[in-house]
N, CA, C and O atoms as a GROMACS GRO file, in nm:
protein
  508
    1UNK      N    1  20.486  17.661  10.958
    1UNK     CA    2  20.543  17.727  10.844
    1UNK      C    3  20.547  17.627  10.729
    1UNK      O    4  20.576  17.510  10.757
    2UNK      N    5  20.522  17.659  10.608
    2UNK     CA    6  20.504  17.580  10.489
    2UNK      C    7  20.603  17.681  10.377
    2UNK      O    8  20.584  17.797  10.339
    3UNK      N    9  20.705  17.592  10.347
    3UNK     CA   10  20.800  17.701  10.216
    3UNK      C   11  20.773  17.582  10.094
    3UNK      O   12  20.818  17.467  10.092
    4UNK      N   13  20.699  17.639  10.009
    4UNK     CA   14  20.683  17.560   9.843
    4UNK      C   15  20.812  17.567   9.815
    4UNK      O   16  20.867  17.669   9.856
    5UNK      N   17  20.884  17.485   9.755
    5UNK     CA   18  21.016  17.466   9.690
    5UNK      C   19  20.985  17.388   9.524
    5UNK      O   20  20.912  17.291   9.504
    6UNK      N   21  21.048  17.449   9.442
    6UNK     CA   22  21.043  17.428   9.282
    6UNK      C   23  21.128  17.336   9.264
    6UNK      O   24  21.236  17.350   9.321
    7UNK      N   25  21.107  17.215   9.182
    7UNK     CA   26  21.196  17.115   9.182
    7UNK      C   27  21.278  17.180   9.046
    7UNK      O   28  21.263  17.171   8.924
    8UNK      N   29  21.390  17.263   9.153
    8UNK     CA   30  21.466  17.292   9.129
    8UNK      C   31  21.649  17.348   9.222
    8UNK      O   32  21.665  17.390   9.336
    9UNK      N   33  21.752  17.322   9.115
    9UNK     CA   34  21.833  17.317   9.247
    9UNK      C   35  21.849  17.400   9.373
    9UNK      O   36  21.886  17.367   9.486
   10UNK      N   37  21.812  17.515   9.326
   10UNK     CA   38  21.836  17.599   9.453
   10UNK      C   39  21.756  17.589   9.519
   10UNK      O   40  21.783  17.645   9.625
   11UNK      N   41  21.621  17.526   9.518
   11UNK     CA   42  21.559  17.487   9.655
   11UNK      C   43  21.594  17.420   9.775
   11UNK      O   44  21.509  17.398   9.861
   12UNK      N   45  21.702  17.388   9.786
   12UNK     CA   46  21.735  17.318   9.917
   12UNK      C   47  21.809  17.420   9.979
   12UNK      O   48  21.843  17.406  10.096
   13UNK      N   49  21.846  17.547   9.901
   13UNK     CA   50  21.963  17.673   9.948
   13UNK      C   51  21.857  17.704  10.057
   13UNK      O   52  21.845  17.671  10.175
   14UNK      N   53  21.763  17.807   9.942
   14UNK     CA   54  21.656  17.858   9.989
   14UNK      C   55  21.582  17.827  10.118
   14UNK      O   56  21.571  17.904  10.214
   15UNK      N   57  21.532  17.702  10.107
   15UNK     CA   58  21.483  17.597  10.171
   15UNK      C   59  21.577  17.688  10.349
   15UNK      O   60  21.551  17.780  10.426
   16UNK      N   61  21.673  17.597  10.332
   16UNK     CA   62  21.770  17.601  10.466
   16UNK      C   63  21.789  17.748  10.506
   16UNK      O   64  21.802  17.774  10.625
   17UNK      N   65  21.793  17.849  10.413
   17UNK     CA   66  21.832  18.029  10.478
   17UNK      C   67  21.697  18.057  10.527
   17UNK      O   68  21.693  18.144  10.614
   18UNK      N   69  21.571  17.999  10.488
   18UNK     CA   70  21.470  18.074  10.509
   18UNK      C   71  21.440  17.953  10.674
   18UNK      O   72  21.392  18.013  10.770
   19UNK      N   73  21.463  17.836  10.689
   19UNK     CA   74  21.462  17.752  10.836
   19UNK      C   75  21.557  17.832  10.912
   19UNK      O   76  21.530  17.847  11.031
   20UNK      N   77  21.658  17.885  10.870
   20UNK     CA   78  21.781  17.931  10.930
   20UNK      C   79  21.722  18.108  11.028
   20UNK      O   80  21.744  18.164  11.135
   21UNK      N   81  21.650  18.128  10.914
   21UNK     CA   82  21.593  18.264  10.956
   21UNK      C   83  21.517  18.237  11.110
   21UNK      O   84  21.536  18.259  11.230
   22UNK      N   85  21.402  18.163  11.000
   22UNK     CA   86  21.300  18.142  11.107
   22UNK      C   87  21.335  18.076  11.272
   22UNK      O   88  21.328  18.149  11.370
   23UNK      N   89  21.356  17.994  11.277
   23UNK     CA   90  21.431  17.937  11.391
   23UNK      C   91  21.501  18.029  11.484
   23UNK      O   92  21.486  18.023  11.606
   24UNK      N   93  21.593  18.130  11.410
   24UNK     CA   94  21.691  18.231  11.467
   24UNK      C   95  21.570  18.364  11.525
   24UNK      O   96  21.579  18.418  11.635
   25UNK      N   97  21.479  18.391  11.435
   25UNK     CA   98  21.389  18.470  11.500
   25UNK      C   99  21.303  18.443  11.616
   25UNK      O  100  21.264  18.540  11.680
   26UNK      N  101  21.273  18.338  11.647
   26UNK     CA  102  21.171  18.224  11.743
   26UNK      C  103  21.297  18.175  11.840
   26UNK      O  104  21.269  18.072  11.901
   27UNK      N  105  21.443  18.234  11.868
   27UNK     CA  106  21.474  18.239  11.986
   27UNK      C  107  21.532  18.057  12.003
   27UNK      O  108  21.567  18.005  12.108
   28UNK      N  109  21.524  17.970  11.825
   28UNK     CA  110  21.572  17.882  11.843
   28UNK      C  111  21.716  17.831  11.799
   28UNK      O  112  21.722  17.728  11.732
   29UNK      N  113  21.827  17.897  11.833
   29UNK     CA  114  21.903  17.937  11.739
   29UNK      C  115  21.996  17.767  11.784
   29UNK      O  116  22.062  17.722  11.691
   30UNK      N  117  21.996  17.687  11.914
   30UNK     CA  118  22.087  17.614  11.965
   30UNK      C  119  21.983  17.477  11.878
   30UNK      O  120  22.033  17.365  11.880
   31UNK      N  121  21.904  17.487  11.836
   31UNK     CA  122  21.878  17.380  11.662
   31UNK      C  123  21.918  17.421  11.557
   31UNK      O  124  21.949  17.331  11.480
   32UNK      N  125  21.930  17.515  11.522
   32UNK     CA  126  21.946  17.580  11.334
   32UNK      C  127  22.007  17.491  11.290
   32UNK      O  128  21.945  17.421  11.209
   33UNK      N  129  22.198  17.440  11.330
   33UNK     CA  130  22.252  17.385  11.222
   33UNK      C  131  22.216  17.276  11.221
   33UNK      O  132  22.221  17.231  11.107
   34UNK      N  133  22.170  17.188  11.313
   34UNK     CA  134  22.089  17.025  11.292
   34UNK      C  135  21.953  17.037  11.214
   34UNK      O  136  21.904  16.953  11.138
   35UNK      N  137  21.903  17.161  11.250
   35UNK     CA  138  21.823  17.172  11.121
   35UNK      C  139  21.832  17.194  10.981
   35UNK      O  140  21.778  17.149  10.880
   36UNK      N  141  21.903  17.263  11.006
   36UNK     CA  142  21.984  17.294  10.849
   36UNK      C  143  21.963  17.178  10.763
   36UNK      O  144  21.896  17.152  10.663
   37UNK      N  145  22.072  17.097  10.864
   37UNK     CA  146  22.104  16.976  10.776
   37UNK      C  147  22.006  16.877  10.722
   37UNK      O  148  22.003  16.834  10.607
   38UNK      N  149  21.894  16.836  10.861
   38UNK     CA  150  21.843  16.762  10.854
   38UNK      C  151  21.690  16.809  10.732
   38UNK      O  152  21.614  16.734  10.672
   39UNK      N  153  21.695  16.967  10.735
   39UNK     CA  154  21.587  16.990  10.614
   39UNK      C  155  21.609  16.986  10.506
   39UNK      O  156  21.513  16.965  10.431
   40UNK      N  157  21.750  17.006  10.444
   40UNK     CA  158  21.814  17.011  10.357
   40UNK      C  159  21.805  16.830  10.308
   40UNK      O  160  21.718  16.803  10.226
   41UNK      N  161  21.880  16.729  10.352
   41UNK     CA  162  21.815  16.605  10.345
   41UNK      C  163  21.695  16.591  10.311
   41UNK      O  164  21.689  16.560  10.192
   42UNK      N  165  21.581  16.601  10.368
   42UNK     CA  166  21.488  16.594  10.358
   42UNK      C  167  21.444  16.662  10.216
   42UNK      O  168  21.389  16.591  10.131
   43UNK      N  169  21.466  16.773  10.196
   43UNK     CA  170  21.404  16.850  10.109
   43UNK      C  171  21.479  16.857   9.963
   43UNK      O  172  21.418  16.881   9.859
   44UNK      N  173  21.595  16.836   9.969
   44UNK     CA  174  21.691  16.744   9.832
   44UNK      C  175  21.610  16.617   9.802
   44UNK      O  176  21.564  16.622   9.688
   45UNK      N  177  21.584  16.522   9.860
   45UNK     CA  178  21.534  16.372   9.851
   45UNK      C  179  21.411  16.451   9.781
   45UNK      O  180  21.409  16.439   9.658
   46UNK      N  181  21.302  16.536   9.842
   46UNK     CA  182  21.219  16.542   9.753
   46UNK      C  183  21.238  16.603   9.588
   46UNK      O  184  21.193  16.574   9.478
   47UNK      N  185  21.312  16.683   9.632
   47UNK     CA  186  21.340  16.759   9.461
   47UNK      C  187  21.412  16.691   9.381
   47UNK      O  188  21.430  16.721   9.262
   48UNK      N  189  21.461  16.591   9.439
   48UNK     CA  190  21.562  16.511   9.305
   48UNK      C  191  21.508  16.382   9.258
   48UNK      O  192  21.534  16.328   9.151
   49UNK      N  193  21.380  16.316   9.407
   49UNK     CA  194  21.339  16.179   9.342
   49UNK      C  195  21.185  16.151   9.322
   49UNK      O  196  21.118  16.050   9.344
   50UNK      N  197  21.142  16.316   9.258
   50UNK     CA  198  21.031  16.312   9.226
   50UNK      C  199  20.991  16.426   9.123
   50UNK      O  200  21.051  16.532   9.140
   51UNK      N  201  20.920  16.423   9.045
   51UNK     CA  202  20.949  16.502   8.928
   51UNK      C  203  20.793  16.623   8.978
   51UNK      O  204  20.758  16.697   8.886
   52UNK      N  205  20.724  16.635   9.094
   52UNK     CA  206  20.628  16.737   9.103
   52UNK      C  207  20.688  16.841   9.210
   52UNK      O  208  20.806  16.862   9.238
   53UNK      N  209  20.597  16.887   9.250
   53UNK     CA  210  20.636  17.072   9.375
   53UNK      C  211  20.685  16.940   9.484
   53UNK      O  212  20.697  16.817   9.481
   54UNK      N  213  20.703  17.035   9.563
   54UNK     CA  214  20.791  16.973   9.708
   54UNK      C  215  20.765  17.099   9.802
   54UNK      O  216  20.776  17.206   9.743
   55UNK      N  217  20.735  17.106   9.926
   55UNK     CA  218  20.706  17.203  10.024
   55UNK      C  219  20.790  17.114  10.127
   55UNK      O  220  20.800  16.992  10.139
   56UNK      N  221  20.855  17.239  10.208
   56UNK     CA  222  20.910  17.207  10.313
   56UNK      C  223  20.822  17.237  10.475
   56UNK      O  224  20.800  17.354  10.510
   57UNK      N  225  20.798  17.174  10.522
   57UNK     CA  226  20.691  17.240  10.676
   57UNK      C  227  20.806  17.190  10.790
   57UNK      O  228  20.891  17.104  10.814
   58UNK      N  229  20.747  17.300  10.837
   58UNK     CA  230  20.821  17.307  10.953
   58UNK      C  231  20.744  17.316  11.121
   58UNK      O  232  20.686  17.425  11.129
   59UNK      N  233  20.734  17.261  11.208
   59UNK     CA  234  20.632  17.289  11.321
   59UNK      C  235  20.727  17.274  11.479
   59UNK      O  236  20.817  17.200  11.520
   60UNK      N  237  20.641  17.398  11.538
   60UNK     CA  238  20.706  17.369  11.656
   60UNK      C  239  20.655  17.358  11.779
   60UNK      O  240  20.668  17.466  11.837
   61UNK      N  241  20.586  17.252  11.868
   61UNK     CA  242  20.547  17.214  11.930
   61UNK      C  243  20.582  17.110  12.016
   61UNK      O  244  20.634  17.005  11.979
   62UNK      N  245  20.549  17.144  12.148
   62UNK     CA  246  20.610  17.120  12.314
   62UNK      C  247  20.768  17.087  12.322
   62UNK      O  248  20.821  16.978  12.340
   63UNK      N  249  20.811  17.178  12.308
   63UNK     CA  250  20.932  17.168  12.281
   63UNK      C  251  20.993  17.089  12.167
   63UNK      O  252  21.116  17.089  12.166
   64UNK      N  253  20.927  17.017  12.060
   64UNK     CA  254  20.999  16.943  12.002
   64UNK      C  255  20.948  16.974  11.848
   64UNK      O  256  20.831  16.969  11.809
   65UNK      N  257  21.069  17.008  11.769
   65UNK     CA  258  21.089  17.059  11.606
   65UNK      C  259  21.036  16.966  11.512
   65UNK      O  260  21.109  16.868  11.500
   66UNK      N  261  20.919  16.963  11.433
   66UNK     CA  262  20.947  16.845  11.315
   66UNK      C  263  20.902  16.962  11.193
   66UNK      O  264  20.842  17.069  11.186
   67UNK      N  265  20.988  16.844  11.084
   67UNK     CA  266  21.033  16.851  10.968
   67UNK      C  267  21.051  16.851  10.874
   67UNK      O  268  21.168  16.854  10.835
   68UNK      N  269  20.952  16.848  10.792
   68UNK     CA  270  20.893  16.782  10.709
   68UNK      C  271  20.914  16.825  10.580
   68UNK      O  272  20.926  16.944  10.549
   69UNK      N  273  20.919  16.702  10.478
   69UNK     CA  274  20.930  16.734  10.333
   69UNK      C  275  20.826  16.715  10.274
   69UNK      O  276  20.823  16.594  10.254
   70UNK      N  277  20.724  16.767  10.226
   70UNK     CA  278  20.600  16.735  10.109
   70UNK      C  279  20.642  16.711   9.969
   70UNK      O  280  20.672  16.814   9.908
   71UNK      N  281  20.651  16.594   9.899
   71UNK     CA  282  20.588  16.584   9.762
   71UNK      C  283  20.505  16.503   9.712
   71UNK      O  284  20.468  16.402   9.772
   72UNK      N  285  20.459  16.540   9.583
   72UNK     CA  286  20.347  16.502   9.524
   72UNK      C  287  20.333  16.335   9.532
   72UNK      O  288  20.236  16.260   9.521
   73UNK      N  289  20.498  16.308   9.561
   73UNK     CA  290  20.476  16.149   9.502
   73UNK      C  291  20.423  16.052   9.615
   73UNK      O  292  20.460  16.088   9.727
   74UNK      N  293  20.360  15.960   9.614
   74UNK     CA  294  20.315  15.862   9.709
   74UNK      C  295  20.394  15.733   9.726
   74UNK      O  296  20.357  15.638   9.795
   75UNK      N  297  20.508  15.739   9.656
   75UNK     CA  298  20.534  15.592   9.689
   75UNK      C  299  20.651  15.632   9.815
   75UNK      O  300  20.706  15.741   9.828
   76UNK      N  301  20.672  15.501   9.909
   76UNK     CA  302  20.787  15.567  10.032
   76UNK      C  303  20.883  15.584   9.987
   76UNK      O  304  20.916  15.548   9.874
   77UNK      N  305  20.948  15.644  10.067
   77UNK     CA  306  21.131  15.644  10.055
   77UNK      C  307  21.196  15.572  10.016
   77UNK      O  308  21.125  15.477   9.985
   78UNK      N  309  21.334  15.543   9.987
   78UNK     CA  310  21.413  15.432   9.971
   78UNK      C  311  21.443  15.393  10.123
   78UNK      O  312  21.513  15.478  10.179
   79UNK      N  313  21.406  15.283  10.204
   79UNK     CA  314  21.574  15.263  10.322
   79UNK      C  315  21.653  15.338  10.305
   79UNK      O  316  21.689  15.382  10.196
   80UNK      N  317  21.698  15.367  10.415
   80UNK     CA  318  21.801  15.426  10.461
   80UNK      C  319  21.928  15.308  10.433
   80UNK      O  320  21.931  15.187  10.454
   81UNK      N  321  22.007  15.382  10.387
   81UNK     CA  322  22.160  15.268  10.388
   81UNK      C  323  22.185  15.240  10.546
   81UNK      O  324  22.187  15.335  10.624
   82UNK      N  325  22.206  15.100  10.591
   82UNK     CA  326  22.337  15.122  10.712
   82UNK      C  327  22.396  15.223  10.766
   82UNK      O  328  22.404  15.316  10.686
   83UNK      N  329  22.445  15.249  10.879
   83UNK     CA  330  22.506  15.356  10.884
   83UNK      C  331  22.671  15.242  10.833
   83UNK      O  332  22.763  15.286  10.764
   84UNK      N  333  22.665  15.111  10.886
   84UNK     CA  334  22.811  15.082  10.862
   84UNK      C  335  22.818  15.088  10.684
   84UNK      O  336  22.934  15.090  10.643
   85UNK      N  337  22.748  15.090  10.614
   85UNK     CA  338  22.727  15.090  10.447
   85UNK      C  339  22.755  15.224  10.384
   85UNK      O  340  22.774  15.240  10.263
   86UNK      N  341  22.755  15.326  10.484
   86UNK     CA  342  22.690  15.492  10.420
   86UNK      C  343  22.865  15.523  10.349
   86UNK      O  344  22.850  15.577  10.240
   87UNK      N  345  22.967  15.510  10.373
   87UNK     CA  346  23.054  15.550  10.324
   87UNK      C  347  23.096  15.463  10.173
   87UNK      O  348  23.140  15.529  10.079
   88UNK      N  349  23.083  15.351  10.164
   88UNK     CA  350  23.060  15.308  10.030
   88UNK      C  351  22.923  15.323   9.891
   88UNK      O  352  22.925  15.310   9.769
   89UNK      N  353  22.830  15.351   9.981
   89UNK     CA  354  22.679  15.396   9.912
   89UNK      C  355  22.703  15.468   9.825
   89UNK      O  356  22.819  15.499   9.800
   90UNK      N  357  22.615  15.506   9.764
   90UNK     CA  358  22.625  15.566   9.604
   90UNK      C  359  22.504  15.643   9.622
   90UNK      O  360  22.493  15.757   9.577
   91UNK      N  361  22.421  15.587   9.680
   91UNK     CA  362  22.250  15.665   9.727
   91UNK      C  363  22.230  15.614   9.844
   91UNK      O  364  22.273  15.504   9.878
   92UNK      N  365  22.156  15.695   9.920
   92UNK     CA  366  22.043  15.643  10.056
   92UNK      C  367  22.100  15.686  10.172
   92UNK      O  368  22.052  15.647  10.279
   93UNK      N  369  22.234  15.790  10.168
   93UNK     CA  370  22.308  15.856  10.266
   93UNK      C  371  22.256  15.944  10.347
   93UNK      O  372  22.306  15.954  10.459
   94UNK      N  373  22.129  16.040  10.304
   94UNK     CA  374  22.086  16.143  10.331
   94UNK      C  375  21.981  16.109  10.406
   94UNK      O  376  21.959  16.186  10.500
   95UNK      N  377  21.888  15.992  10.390
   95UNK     CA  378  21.826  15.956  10.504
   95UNK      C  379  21.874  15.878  10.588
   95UNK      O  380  21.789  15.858  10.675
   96UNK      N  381  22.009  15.800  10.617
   96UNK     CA  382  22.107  15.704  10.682
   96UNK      C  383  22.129  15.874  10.788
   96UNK      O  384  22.124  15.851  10.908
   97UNK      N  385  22.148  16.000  10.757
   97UNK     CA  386  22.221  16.081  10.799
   97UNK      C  387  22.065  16.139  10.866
   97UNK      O  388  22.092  16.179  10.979
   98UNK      N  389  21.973  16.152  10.849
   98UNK     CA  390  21.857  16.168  10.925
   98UNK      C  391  21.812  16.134  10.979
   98UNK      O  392  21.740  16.206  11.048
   99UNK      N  393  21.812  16.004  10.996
   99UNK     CA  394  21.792  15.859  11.085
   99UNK      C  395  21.869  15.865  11.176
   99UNK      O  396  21.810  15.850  11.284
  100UNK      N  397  22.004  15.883  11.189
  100UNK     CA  398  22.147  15.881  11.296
  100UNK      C  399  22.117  16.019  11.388
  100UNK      O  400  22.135  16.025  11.509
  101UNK      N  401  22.066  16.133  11.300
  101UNK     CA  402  22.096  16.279  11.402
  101UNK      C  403  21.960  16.319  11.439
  101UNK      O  404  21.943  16.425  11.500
  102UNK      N  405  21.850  16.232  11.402
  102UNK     CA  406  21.721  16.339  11.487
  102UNK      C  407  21.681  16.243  11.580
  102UNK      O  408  21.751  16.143  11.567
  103UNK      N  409  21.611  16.234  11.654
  103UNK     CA  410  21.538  16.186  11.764
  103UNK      C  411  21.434  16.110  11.719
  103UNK      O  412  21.413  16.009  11.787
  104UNK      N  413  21.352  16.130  11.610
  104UNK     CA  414  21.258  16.046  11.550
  104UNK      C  415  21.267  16.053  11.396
  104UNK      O  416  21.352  16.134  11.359
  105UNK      N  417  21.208  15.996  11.305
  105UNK     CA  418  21.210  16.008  11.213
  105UNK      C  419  21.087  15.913  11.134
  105UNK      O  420  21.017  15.822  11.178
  106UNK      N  421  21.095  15.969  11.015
  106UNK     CA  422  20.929  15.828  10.937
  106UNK      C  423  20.874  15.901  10.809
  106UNK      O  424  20.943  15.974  10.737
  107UNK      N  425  20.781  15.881  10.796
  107UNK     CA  426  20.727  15.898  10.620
  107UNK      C  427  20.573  15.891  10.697
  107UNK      O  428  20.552  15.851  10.811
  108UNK      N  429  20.476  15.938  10.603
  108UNK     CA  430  20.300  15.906  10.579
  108UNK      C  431  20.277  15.944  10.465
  108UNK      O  432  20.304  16.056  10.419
  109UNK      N  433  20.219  15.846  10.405
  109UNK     CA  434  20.137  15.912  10.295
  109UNK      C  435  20.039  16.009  10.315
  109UNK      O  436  20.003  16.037  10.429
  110UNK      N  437  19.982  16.075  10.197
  110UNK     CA  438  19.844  16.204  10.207
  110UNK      C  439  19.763  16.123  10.118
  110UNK      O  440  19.803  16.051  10.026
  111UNK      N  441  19.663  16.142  10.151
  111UNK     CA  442  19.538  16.117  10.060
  111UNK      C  443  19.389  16.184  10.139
  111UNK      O  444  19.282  16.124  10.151
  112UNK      N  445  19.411  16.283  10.173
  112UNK     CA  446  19.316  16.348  10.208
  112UNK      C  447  19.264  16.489  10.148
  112UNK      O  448  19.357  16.569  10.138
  113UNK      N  449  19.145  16.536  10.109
  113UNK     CA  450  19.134  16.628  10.040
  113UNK      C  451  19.180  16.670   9.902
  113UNK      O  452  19.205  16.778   9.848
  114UNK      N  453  19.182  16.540   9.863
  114UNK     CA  454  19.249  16.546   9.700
  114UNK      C  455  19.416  16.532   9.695
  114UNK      O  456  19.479  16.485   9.600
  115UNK      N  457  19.459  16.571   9.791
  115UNK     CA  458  19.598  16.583   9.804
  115UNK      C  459  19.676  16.421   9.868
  115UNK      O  460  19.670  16.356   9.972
  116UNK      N  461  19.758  16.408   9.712
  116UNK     CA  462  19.824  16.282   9.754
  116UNK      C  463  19.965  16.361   9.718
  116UNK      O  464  19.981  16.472   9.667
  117UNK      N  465  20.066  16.259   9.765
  117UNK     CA  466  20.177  16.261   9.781
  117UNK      C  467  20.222  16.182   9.949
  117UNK      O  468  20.137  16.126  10.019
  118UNK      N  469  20.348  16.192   9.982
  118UNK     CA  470  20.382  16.172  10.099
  118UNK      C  471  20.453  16.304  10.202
  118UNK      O  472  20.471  16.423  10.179
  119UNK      N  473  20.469  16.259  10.265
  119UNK     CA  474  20.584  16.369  10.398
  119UNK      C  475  20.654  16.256  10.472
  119UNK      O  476  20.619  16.150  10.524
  120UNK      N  477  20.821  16.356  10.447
  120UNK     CA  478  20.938  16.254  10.520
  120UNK      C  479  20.995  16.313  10.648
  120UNK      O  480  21.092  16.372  10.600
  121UNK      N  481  21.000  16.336  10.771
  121UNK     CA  482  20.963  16.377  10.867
  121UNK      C  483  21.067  16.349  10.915
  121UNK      O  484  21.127  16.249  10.876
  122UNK      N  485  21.127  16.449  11.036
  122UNK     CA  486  21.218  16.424  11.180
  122UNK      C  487  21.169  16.527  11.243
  122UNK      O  488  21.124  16.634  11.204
  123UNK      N  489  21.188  16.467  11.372
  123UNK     CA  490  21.182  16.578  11.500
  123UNK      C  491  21.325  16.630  11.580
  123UNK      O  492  21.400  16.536  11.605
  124UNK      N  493  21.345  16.686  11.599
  124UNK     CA  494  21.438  16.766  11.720
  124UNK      C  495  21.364  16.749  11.833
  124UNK      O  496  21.246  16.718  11.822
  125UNK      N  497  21.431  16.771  11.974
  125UNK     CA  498  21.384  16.776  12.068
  125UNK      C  499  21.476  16.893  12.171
  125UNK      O  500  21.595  16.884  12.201
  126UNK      N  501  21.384  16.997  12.209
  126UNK     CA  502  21.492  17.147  12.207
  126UNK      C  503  21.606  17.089  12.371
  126UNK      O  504  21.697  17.145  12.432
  127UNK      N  505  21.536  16.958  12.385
  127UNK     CA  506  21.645  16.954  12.544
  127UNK      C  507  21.782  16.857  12.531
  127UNK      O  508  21.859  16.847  12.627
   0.00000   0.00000   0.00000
């Protein structure tokens, strides 16, 4: 599943009711709210620290959920704050908070087929 999101605010609403759906229809309902969260992260970071489109993907394979944020931009993420740092931070909470609750997590750049930008990624694991 691929949801285009407008770098704009209500894309991270959107974003999360339409994971919320999907998931709940596909019989995955005991992930939704770790997904929630963890797409919502993901998919805020793109709409706020990059000024092009942002797509949210979503995949589900051998049991295990990933997550992904698309935008245009290529340079990586910031670090993640500490988790012992995240309550004084000012920024870098939202991947400190994606890093702590999924099972994997990471970035790749794109440069294939004309298409650059990066994807910021976690997996679930349904066990």
């Amino acid at each position: 599943m691929r949801l285009r999101a407008a770098a704009a605010v209500p894309s991270p609403a959107v974003s999360r009711r339409t994971l919320r759906l999907i998931l709940t229809m596909h019989g995955l309902i005991r992930l939704v709210d770790l997904a929630e969260l963890l797409a919502t992260e993901l998919i805020s970071n793109a709409v706020r620290h990059t000024k092009g489109p942002a797509a949210l993907r979503v995949r589900w394979s051998a049991g295990v959920l990933r997550i992904g944020a698309w935008d245009a931009d290529p340079a990586p993420p910031e670090p993640p704050v500490p988790l012992e740092r995240v309550a004084e931070a000012e920024e870098g909470r939202g991947l400190a908070l994606v890093k702590a609750c999924a099972d994997l997590w990471g970035w790749q750049p794109l440069s294939r087929e004309g298409n650059r930008g990066k994807v910021v990624w976690c997996e679930l694991a349904a066990a």
